[in-house]
mmCIF file of C-alpha atoms and ligand atoms in Angstrom:
data_model
loop_
_atom_site.group_PDB
_atom_site.id
_atom_site.type_symbol
_atom_site.label_atom_id
_atom_site.label_comp_id
_atom_site.label_asym_id
_atom_site.label_seq_id
_atom_site.Cartn_x
_atom_site.Cartn_y
_atom_site.Cartn_z
ATOM 1 C CA MET A 1 45.727 100.149 83.535
ATOM 2 C CA ASP A 2 45.166 103.664 82.148
ATOM 3 C CA ALA A 3 46.807 103.740 78.710
ATOM 4 C CA ALA A 4 48.221 107.232 79.412
ATOM 5 C CA ALA A 5 49.768 106.292 82.770
ATOM 6 C CA PRO A 6 53.557 105.907 82.845
ATOM 7 C CA PRO A 7 54.910 102.381 83.244
ATOM 8 C CA PRO A 8 55.335 101.261 86.864
ATOM 9 C CA ARG A 9 58.853 101.466 88.286
ATOM 10 C CA PRO A 10 60.510 98.028 88.254
ATOM 11 C CA PRO A 11 61.352 96.538 91.669
ATOM 12 C CA HIS A 12 65.099 97.090 91.174
ATOM 13 C CA PRO A 13 67.318 99.788 92.632
ATOM 14 C CA GLY A 14 69.125 100.781 89.421
ATOM 15 C CA LEU A 15 72.595 102.293 89.564
ATOM 16 C CA PRO A 16 73.300 104.120 92.863
ATOM 17 C CA ALA A 17 73.051 107.905 93.069
ATOM 18 C CA PRO A 18 76.386 109.738 92.998
ATOM 19 C CA PRO A 19 77.821 111.942 95.765
ATOM 20 C CA PRO A 20 76.291 115.414 96.123
ATOM 21 C CA LEU A 21 77.101 118.481 94.045
ATOM 22 C CA GLY A 22 80.190 120.147 95.446
ATOM 23 C CA THR A 23 82.023 116.886 96.060
ATOM 24 C CA CYS A 24 85.311 116.509 94.170
ATOM 25 C CA ALA A 25 86.498 113.317 92.510
ATOM 26 C CA LEU A 26 90.191 114.166 92.900
ATOM 27 C CA PRO A 27 92.424 115.600 95.661
ATOM 28 C CA PRO A 28 91.899 119.299 96.452
ATOM 29 C CA GLY A 29 94.133 121.546 94.373
ATOM 30 C CA THR A 30 94.691 119.014 91.581
ATOM 31 C CA TYR A 31 94.337 121.859 89.046
ATOM 32 C CA ASP A 32 95.987 124.652 91.069
ATOM 33 C CA GLY A 33 97.962 126.816 88.638
ATOM 34 C CA SER A 34 96.280 125.249 85.568
ATOM 35 C CA VAL A 35 94.213 127.017 82.942
ATOM 36 C CA VAL A 36 91.311 125.060 81.438
ATOM 37 C CA LEU A 37 89.520 126.265 78.287
ATOM 38 C CA VAL A 38 85.989 124.963 77.706
ATOM 39 C CA THR A 39 84.064 125.675 74.496
ATOM 40 C CA GLY A 40 80.338 125.943 75.035
ATOM 41 C CA GLY A 41 81.308 126.645 78.643
ATOM 42 C CA GLY A 42 78.565 129.206 79.160
ATOM 43 C CA SER A 43 75.785 126.680 79.571
ATOM 44 C CA GLY A 44 74.743 123.087 80.057
ATOM 45 C CA LEU A 45 77.297 120.313 80.273
ATOM 46 C CA GLY A 46 80.157 122.637 79.314
ATOM 47 C CA LYS A 47 79.431 124.823 82.316
ATOM 48 C CA ALA A 48 79.048 121.758 84.545
ATOM 49 C CA MET A 49 82.471 120.446 83.477
ATOM 50 C CA ALA A 50 84.044 123.873 83.927
ATOM 51 C CA ALA A 51 82.648 123.948 87.472
ATOM 52 C CA GLU A 52 84.343 120.680 88.415
ATOM 53 C CA PHE A 53 87.722 121.936 87.126
ATOM 54 C CA ALA A 54 87.226 125.173 89.090
ATOM 55 C CA ARG A 55 86.434 123.288 92.291
ATOM 56 C CA LEU A 56 89.836 121.619 91.925
ATOM 57 C CA GLY A 57 91.682 124.917 91.581
ATOM 58 C CA ALA A 58 91.681 125.648 87.836
ATOM 59 C CA ASP A 59 91.421 129.067 86.278
ATOM 60 C CA LEU A 60 88.879 128.982 83.453
ATOM 61 C CA VAL A 61 88.471 130.334 79.955
ATOM 62 C CA ILE A 62 84.882 129.811 78.856
ATOM 63 C CA VAL A 63 84.035 130.286 75.189
ATOM 64 C CA SER A 64 80.623 130.681 73.588
ATOM 65 C CA ARG A 65 78.821 132.484 70.787
ATOM 66 C CA SER A 66 76.551 134.165 73.352
ATOM 67 C CA ALA A 67 77.881 137.049 75.464
ATOM 68 C CA ASP A 68 74.797 136.890 77.697
ATOM 69 C CA ARG A 69 75.322 133.245 78.546
ATOM 70 C CA LEU A 70 78.997 133.880 79.235
ATOM 71 C CA LYS A 71 78.250 136.738 81.609
ATOM 72 C CA ALA A 72 75.820 134.665 83.671
ATOM 73 C CA ALA A 73 78.144 131.665 83.724
ATOM 74 C CA GLN A 74 81.140 133.794 84.694
ATOM 75 C CA GLU A 75 79.309 135.064 87.787
ATOM 76 C CA GLU A 76 78.295 131.541 88.744
ATOM 77 C CA LEU A 77 81.696 129.922 88.152
ATOM 78 C CA ALA A 78 83.714 132.707 89.790
ATOM 79 C CA GLY A 79 82.019 131.765 93.060
ATOM 80 C CA LEU A 80 83.876 128.461 92.996
ATOM 81 C CA GLY A 81 87.264 130.029 93.575
ATOM 82 C CA GLY A 82 89.371 130.423 90.452
ATOM 83 C CA ARG A 83 89.603 133.245 87.963
ATOM 84 C CA VAL A 84 87.160 133.079 85.039
ATOM 85 C CA VAL A 85 87.803 134.746 81.687
ATOM 86 C CA THR A 86 85.156 134.757 78.938
ATOM 87 C CA ALA A 87 85.531 134.939 75.173
ATOM 88 C CA VAL A 88 82.826 135.322 72.550
ATOM 89 C CA CYS A 89 83.887 133.131 69.650
ATOM 90 C CA ASP A 90 82.391 131.126 66.817
ATOM 91 C CA ILE A 91 84.661 128.094 66.601
ATOM 92 C CA ARG A 92 84.188 128.036 62.816
ATOM 93 C CA GLU A 93 86.523 131.071 62.624
ATOM 94 C CA PRO A 94 90.205 130.151 63.000
ATOM 95 C CA GLU A 95 91.429 133.755 63.163
ATOM 96 C CA ARG A 96 89.070 134.492 66.051
ATOM 97 C CA ILE A 97 90.228 131.302 67.799
ATOM 98 C CA ALA A 98 93.841 132.511 67.640
ATOM 99 C CA GLU A 99 92.748 135.827 69.205
ATOM 100 C CA VAL A 100 90.976 133.944 72.001
ATOM 101 C CA PHE A 101 94.112 131.938 72.814
ATOM 102 C CA ASP A 102 96.202 135.154 72.765
ATOM 103 C CA ALA A 103 93.782 136.844 75.161
ATOM 104 C CA ALA A 104 93.652 133.793 77.441
ATOM 105 C CA GLU A 105 97.458 133.640 77.612
ATOM 106 C CA SER A 106 97.682 137.342 78.471
ATOM 107 C CA ALA A 107 95.033 137.096 81.176
ATOM 108 C CA LEU A 108 95.771 133.744 82.794
ATOM 109 C CA GLY A 109 98.627 131.979 81.016
ATOM 110 C CA PRO A 110 98.451 129.254 78.365
ATOM 111 C CA PRO A 111 95.618 126.734 78.742
ATOM 112 C CA SER A 112 96.961 123.248 79.530
ATOM 113 C CA VAL A 113 93.538 121.607 79.102
ATOM 114 C CA LEU A 114 91.141 122.093 76.196
ATOM 115 C CA VAL A 115 87.595 120.729 76.463
ATOM 116 C CA ASN A 116 85.920 120.740 73.040
ATOM 117 C CA ASN A 117 82.310 120.741 74.146
ATOM 118 C CA ALA A 118 80.617 123.136 71.714
ATOM 119 C CA ALA A 119 78.471 121.324 69.144
ATOM 120 C CA ALA A 120 75.443 121.792 66.938
ATOM 121 C CA ASN A 121 72.495 119.473 66.598
ATOM 122 C CA PHE A 122 68.778 119.113 65.944
ATOM 123 C CA PRO A 123 66.718 116.070 64.978
ATOM 124 C CA SER A 124 65.662 115.798 61.327
ATOM 125 C CA PRO A 125 65.011 113.129 58.719
ATOM 126 C CA ALA A 126 68.212 112.999 56.640
ATOM 127 C CA GLU A 127 66.379 113.759 53.413
ATOM 128 C CA ASP A 128 65.016 117.028 54.871
ATOM 129 C CA LEU A 129 68.440 118.470 55.728
ATOM 130 C CA SER A 130 69.351 121.419 53.524
ATOM 131 C CA PRO A 131 72.969 121.718 52.346
ATOM 132 C CA ASN A 132 73.346 124.687 54.683
ATOM 133 C CA ALA A 133 71.947 122.794 57.678
ATOM 134 C CA TRP A 134 74.378 119.923 57.022
ATOM 135 C CA ARG A 135 77.273 122.367 56.687
ATOM 136 C CA ALA A 136 76.334 124.245 59.876
ATOM 137 C CA VAL A 137 76.412 121.078 61.986
ATOM 138 C CA LEU A 138 79.563 119.612 60.384
ATOM 139 C CA ASP A 139 81.354 122.973 60.487
ATOM 140 C CA ILE A 140 80.643 123.546 64.177
ATOM 141 C CA THR A 141 80.884 120.008 65.531
ATOM 142 C CA LEU A 142 83.754 118.546 63.515
ATOM 143 C CA THR A 143 85.628 121.386 61.836
ATOM 144 C CA GLY A 144 85.263 123.755 64.797
ATOM 145 C CA THR A 145 86.574 121.055 67.122
ATOM 146 C CA TRP A 146 89.556 120.603 64.823
ATOM 147 C CA PHE A 147 90.240 124.350 64.550
ATOM 148 C CA MET A 148 90.310 124.651 68.356
ATOM 149 C CA THR A 149 92.485 121.573 68.713
ATOM 150 C CA ARG A 150 94.848 122.718 65.971
ATOM 151 C CA GLU A 151 95.459 126.059 67.698
ATOM 152 C CA PHE A 152 95.954 124.377 71.079
ATOM 153 C CA GLY A 153 98.282 121.702 69.666
ATOM 154 C CA ARG A 154 100.443 124.057 67.613
ATOM 155 C CA ARG A 155 100.987 126.359 70.597
ATOM 156 C CA HIS A 156 102.066 123.451 72.815
ATOM 157 C CA LEU A 157 104.307 122.016 70.122
ATOM 158 C CA ALA A 158 105.976 125.395 69.649
ATOM 159 C CA ALA A 159 106.463 125.859 73.406
ATOM 160 C CA GLY A 160 107.454 122.239 74.074
ATOM 161 C CA THR A 161 104.833 121.947 76.822
ATOM 162 C CA PRO A 162 102.416 119.078 77.564
ATOM 163 C CA GLY A 163 98.659 119.409 77.281
ATOM 164 C CA SER A 164 95.414 117.498 77.376
ATOM 165 C CA VAL A 165 92.485 117.616 74.960
ATOM 166 C CA ILE A 166 89.034 116.223 75.741
ATOM 167 C CA ASP A 167 86.563 116.032 72.860
ATOM 168 C CA ILE A 168 82.920 115.611 73.820
ATOM 169 C CA GLY A 169 81.462 112.901 71.618
ATOM 170 C CA ALA A 170 78.245 110.953 71.187
ATOM 171 C CA SER A 171 77.607 107.214 71.235
ATOM 172 C CA TYR A 172 76.047 107.352 67.781
ATOM 173 C CA ALA A 173 79.577 107.891 66.498
ATOM 174 C CA TRP A 174 79.763 104.079 66.716
ATOM 175 C CA THR A 175 76.175 103.074 66.066
ATOM 176 C CA GLY A 176 74.900 105.613 63.546
ATOM 177 C CA GLY A 177 72.195 108.039 64.611
ATOM 178 C CA PRO A 178 68.882 107.786 62.747
ATOM 179 C CA GLY A 179 67.306 111.251 62.836
ATOM 180 C CA HIS A 180 70.717 112.819 63.482
ATOM 181 C CA ALA A 181 72.638 111.973 60.286
ATOM 182 C CA HIS A 182 74.580 115.250 60.332
ATOM 183 C CA SER A 183 75.547 115.167 64.008
ATOM 184 C CA ALA A 184 76.321 111.437 64.007
ATOM 185 C CA ALA A 185 78.643 111.807 61.004
ATOM 186 C CA ALA A 186 80.369 114.759 62.672
ATOM 187 C CA LYS A 187 80.788 112.936 65.989
ATOM 188 C CA ALA A 188 82.197 109.889 64.178
ATOM 189 C CA GLY A 189 84.778 112.240 62.700
ATOM 190 C CA VAL A 190 85.549 113.645 66.135
ATOM 191 C CA ARG A 191 86.066 110.157 67.582
ATOM 192 C CA ASN A 192 88.414 109.297 64.734
ATOM 193 C CA LEU A 193 90.332 112.551 65.252
ATOM 194 C CA VAL A 194 90.881 111.600 68.902
ATOM 195 C CA GLU A 195 92.491 108.340 67.842
ATOM 196 C CA THR A 196 94.680 109.944 65.182
ATOM 197 C CA LEU A 197 95.899 112.908 67.211
ATOM 198 C CA ALA A 198 96.617 110.836 70.315
ATOM 199 C CA VAL A 199 99.229 108.964 68.279
ATOM 200 C CA GLU A 200 100.570 111.951 66.346
ATOM 201 C CA TRP A 201 100.938 114.183 69.401
ATOM 202 C CA GLY A 202 101.770 111.608 72.097
ATOM 203 C CA PRO A 203 105.505 112.070 71.477
ATOM 204 C CA TYR A 204 105.117 115.771 72.287
ATOM 205 C CA GLY A 205 103.281 115.138 75.564
ATOM 206 C CA ILE A 206 99.787 115.912 74.374
ATOM 207 C CA GLN A 207 96.988 113.554 75.416
ATOM 208 C CA VAL A 208 93.815 113.446 73.341
ATOM 209 C CA ASN A 209 90.720 111.680 74.654
ATOM 210 C CA GLY A 210 86.994 111.569 74.005
ATOM 211 C CA LEU A 211 84.191 111.764 76.548
ATOM 212 C CA VAL A 212 80.607 110.798 75.760
ATOM 213 C CA PRO A 213 77.673 111.899 77.917
ATOM 214 C CA GLY A 214 74.521 109.879 78.309
ATOM 215 C CA LEU A 215 71.143 111.391 79.050
ATOM 216 C CA MET A 216 71.947 114.193 81.514
ATOM 217 C CA PRO A 217 69.035 116.632 81.575
ATOM 218 C CA HIS A 218 69.850 120.259 82.361
ATOM 219 C CA PRO A 219 67.950 123.521 81.854
ATOM 220 C CA ASP A 220 69.917 124.478 78.720
ATOM 221 C CA LEU A 221 69.210 121.271 76.783
ATOM 222 C CA PRO A 222 66.885 121.961 73.836
ATOM 223 C CA GLU A 223 63.484 120.372 74.377
ATOM 224 C CA SER A 224 63.771 118.560 71.034
ATOM 225 C CA ILE A 225 66.850 116.701 72.222
ATOM 226 C CA LEU A 226 65.782 116.225 75.861
ATOM 227 C CA ARG A 227 62.507 114.571 75.030
ATOM 228 C CA GLY A 228 63.977 113.060 71.896
ATOM 229 C CA LEU A 229 61.716 110.747 70.100
ATOM 230 C CA ASP A 230 60.398 109.201 73.305
ATOM 231 C CA ARG A 231 58.152 112.130 74.246
ATOM 232 C CA ALA A 232 58.590 111.113 77.865
ATOM 233 C CA ALA A 233 56.328 112.997 80.254
ATOM 234 C CA ASP A 234 58.957 113.879 82.848
ATOM 235 C CA GLU A 235 62.372 113.010 84.213
ATOM 236 C CA GLY A 236 60.981 110.078 86.183
ATOM 237 C CA GLU A 237 59.718 108.516 83.000
ATOM 238 C CA LEU A 238 62.989 109.222 81.198
ATOM 239 C CA ALA A 239 64.783 107.408 84.018
ATOM 240 C CA LEU A 240 62.727 104.275 83.457
ATOM 241 C CA ARG A 241 64.024 104.150 79.877
ATOM 242 C CA GLN A 242 67.640 103.843 81.048
ATOM 243 C CA PRO A 243 69.271 100.572 82.199
ATOM 244 C CA ALA A 244 70.522 102.571 85.211
ATOM 245 C CA LEU A 245 66.874 103.362 86.104
ATOM 246 C CA ARG A 246 68.029 106.940 86.502
ATOM 247 C CA VAL A 247 69.298 109.747 84.308
ATOM 248 C CA GLY A 248 72.860 111.003 84.576
ATOM 249 C CA LEU A 249 73.831 114.141 86.440
ATOM 250 C CA PRO A 250 76.007 116.765 84.735
ATOM 251 C CA ARG A 251 78.559 116.596 87.548
ATOM 252 C CA GLU A 252 79.149 112.929 86.682
ATOM 253 C CA LEU A 253 80.469 114.062 83.305
ATOM 254 C CA GLY A 254 82.482 116.789 85.046
ATOM 255 C CA TRP A 255 84.158 114.283 87.361
ATOM 256 C CA ALA A 256 85.105 112.114 84.374
ATOM 257 C CA ALA A 257 86.544 115.137 82.551
ATOM 258 C CA THR A 258 88.654 116.179 85.534
ATOM 259 C CA PHE A 259 90.010 112.638 85.790
ATOM 260 C CA LEU A 260 90.835 112.294 82.070
ATOM 261 C CA ALA A 261 92.877 115.511 82.011
ATOM 262 C CA SER A 262 94.526 114.931 85.409
ATOM 263 C CA PRO A 263 97.970 113.634 86.388
ATOM 264 C CA TYR A 264 96.246 110.358 87.369
ATOM 265 C CA ALA A 265 95.328 109.643 83.737
ATOM 266 C CA ARG A 266 98.646 110.424 82.056
ATOM 267 C CA PHE A 267 98.810 107.004 80.354
ATOM 268 C CA ILE A 268 95.288 107.242 78.949
ATOM 269 C CA SER A 269 95.228 108.687 75.443
ATOM 270 C CA GLY A 270 93.240 107.950 72.305
ATOM 271 C CA HIS A 271 90.415 106.607 74.448
ATOM 272 C CA THR A 272 86.768 107.628 74.404
ATOM 273 C CA LEU A 273 85.026 107.152 77.742
ATOM 274 C CA VAL A 274 81.256 106.733 77.733
ATOM 275 C CA VAL A 275 79.424 107.986 80.842
ATOM 276 C CA ASP A 276 75.873 106.810 80.193
ATOM 277 C CA GLY A 277 75.009 103.955 82.543
ATOM 278 C CA ALA A 278 75.370 101.504 79.617
ATOM 279 C CA ASN A 279 72.434 102.984 77.740
ATOM 280 C CA TRP A 280 74.243 102.885 74.417
ATOM 281 C CA GLN A 281 74.783 99.129 74.771
ATOM 282 C CA ARG A 282 71.096 98.506 75.262
ATOM 283 C CA ARG A 283 69.382 95.998 72.996
ATOM 284 C CA ALA A 284 65.793 94.799 73.300
ATOM 285 C CA LEU A 285 65.371 91.043 73.668
ATOM 286 C CA VAL A 286 62.267 91.252 71.536
ATOM 287 C CA THR A 287 62.870 93.365 68.444
ATOM 288 C CA PRO A 288 60.354 96.231 68.301
ATOM 289 C CA PRO A 289 58.595 97.111 65.014
ATOM 290 C CA VAL A 290 60.402 99.605 62.763
ATOM 291 C CA ASN A 291 59.052 103.146 62.429
ATOM 292 C CA SER A 292 60.645 105.457 59.899
ATOM 293 C CA VAL A 293 62.318 108.593 61.225
ATOM 294 C CA ARG A 294 59.630 110.624 59.413
ATOM 295 C CA GLU A 295 56.929 108.793 61.375
ATOM 296 C CA GLN A 296 58.785 109.141 64.662
ATOM 297 C CA LEU A 297 59.173 112.895 64.116
ATOM 298 C CA GLY A 298 55.555 113.228 63.054
ATOM 299 C CA ARG A 299 56.430 114.388 59.546
ATOM 300 C CA GLY A 300 54.219 113.712 56.553
ATOM 301 C CA PRO A 301 55.359 111.902 53.423
ATOM 302 C CA PHE A 302 58.512 113.313 51.808
ATOM 303 C CA GLY A 303 57.890 116.000 49.203
ATOM 304 C CA GLN A 304 54.228 116.646 50.081
HETATM 305 C C1 HXC B 401 65.950 122.089 60.582
HETATM 306 C C2 HXC B 401 67.517 123.715 60.990
HETATM 307 C C3 HXC B 401 67.193 123.725 62.387
HETATM 308 C C4 HXC B 401 66.167 122.823 62.819
HETATM 309 C C5 HXC B 401 68.789 125.157 62.049
HETATM 310 N N1 HXC B 401 68.493 124.621 60.844
HETATM 311 N N2 HXC B 401 68.010 124.624 63.005
HETATM 312 N N3 HXC B 401 66.903 122.908 60.110
HETATM 313 N N4 HXC B 401 65.589 122.029 61.896
HETATM 314 N N5 HXC B 401 65.804 122.762 64.103
HETATM 315 C C6 HXC B 401 69.079 124.969 59.570
HETATM 316 C C7 HXC B 401 68.720 126.362 59.166
HETATM 317 O O1 HXC B 401 67.439 126.414 58.559
HETATM 318 C C8 HXC B 401 69.817 126.689 58.164
HETATM 319 O O2 HXC B 401 69.604 126.079 56.923
HETATM 320 C C9 HXC B 401 71.022 125.976 58.769
HETATM 321 O O3 HXC B 401 70.503 124.973 59.665
HETATM 322 C C10 HXC B 401 71.905 126.896 59.550
HETATM 323 O O4 HXC B 401 71.132 127.555 60.517
HETATM 324 P P1 HXC B 401 71.628 128.901 61.208
HETATM 325 O O5 HXC B 401 70.719 129.211 62.337
HETATM 326 O O6 HXC B 401 71.847 129.936 60.174
HETATM 327 O O7 HXC B 401 73.081 128.482 61.646
HETATM 328 P P2 HXC B 401 73.809 128.425 62.994
HETATM 329 O O8 HXC B 401 73.282 129.431 63.951
HETATM 330 O O9 HXC B 401 75.228 128.551 62.656
HETATM 331 O O10 HXC B 401 73.526 126.954 63.568
HETATM 332 C C11 HXC B 401 72.205 126.571 63.934
HETATM 333 C C12 HXC B 401 72.241 125.345 64.834
HETATM 334 C C13 HXC B 401 72.986 125.744 66.095
HETATM 335 C C14 HXC B 401 72.961 124.219 64.116
HETATM 336 C C15 HXC B 401 70.825 124.915 65.133
HETATM 337 O O11 HXC B 401 72.587 127.000 66.556
HETATM 338 C C16 HXC B 401 72.778 124.732 67.174
HETATM 339 O O12 HXC B 401 73.134 123.575 67.101
HETATM 340 N N6 HXC B 401 72.252 125.136 68.292
HETATM 341 C C17 HXC B 401 71.939 124.180 69.335
HETATM 342 C C18 HXC B 401 73.168 123.770 70.063
HETATM 343 C C19 HXC B 401 72.863 122.630 70.973
HETATM 344 O O13 HXC B 401 71.916 122.648 71.699
HETATM 345 N N7 HXC B 401 73.635 121.605 70.937
HETATM 346 C C20 HXC B 401 73.379 120.517 71.777
HETATM 347 C C21 HXC B 401 74.005 119.418 71.161
HETATM 348 S S1 HXC B 401 73.690 118.010 72.141
HETATM 349 P P3 HXC B 401 68.947 126.890 55.666
HETATM 350 O O14 HXC B 401 68.994 125.921 54.529
HETATM 351 O O15 HXC B 401 67.559 127.257 56.091
HETATM 352 O O16 HXC B 401 69.838 128.080 55.440
HETATM 353 C C22 HXC B 401 74.135 116.758 71.186
HETATM 354 C C23 HXC B 401 73.920 115.436 71.845
HETATM 355 C C24 HXC B 401 73.635 114.377 70.876
HETATM 356 O O17 HXC B 401 74.592 116.894 70.147
HETATM 357 C C25 HXC B 401 72.694 113.354 71.403
HETATM 358 C C26 HXC B 401 71.298 113.546 70.907
HETATM 359 C C27 HXC B 401 70.477 112.293 70.823
#
């Protein structure tokens, strides 16, 4: 066999393909009259989740640091039916977050669902991370998530209204994430916040859940994260590295999000749902040799 050729596909079907794009997981109109705010909603998985809420009748507030991304996403999402409001916001800025909620309430009414999807990440050996790089990832992924949630929670507590928070997590919150020390630590904090707030705010009618995507390639995913350390040649080869023998589709995360925030999940809170075809549970029967993160990332010896 040619050493460069991809491994042959095993003679197993893998997990079945999901229904086509445009199919809804819940009854039509489940989110009629609801406002759903999605951070990082201008691209990637955030946009895909926003689309599934819109298909079910929601009006959307999509938040991003990039006005250009928001404009393109607004045009795309508006075609699905509901109203779409955009807000440029860095979630590290609590005053700006309060302005975004004020503007959303004026335009559409108070959001009843908050999807904390915005996050920061890039692979790096831990010892190469500068203090500023660490702070940037922790401040966006953990502190920004908290600032958004704090604003959402305080408004619902003041109004006496129920709400639902979904925090997008990562499976390395449980396992550790070699090559992603900053992001893994932040996501572990996010998972813990879900569990704490679900208890603190349950009495007020606020559900707080986590949702973890598996490998779901989309055009906005940075190449460094998509290919990861595997340097897979294409999506077909990436699929072979999953127990499902396929990658996930962004709409599969969207369907899970619409369920978690829906009336059909009102007794689910403090839970983090992993949508990854069991990839995070994978263990090799034969333990492979250890390569340092520096070697895997092709970096030379530290300090040289
Ligand atoms: C090393 C980097 C870097 C990189 C930024 N920095 N990118 N260091 N490698 N690729 C450093 C900078 O040098 C700087 O440190 C510090 O980080 C802050 O950078 P800024 O650009 O000034 O800050 P900011 O724009 O606020 O944030 C940069 C960013 C963010 C963290 C890279 O823009 C970002 O995350 N963008 C990508 C978002 C994204 O694609 N997220 C997908 C997440 S998916 P110095 O010391 O030089 O000042 C995910 C799934 C997990 O998380 C699963 C994966 C396996």
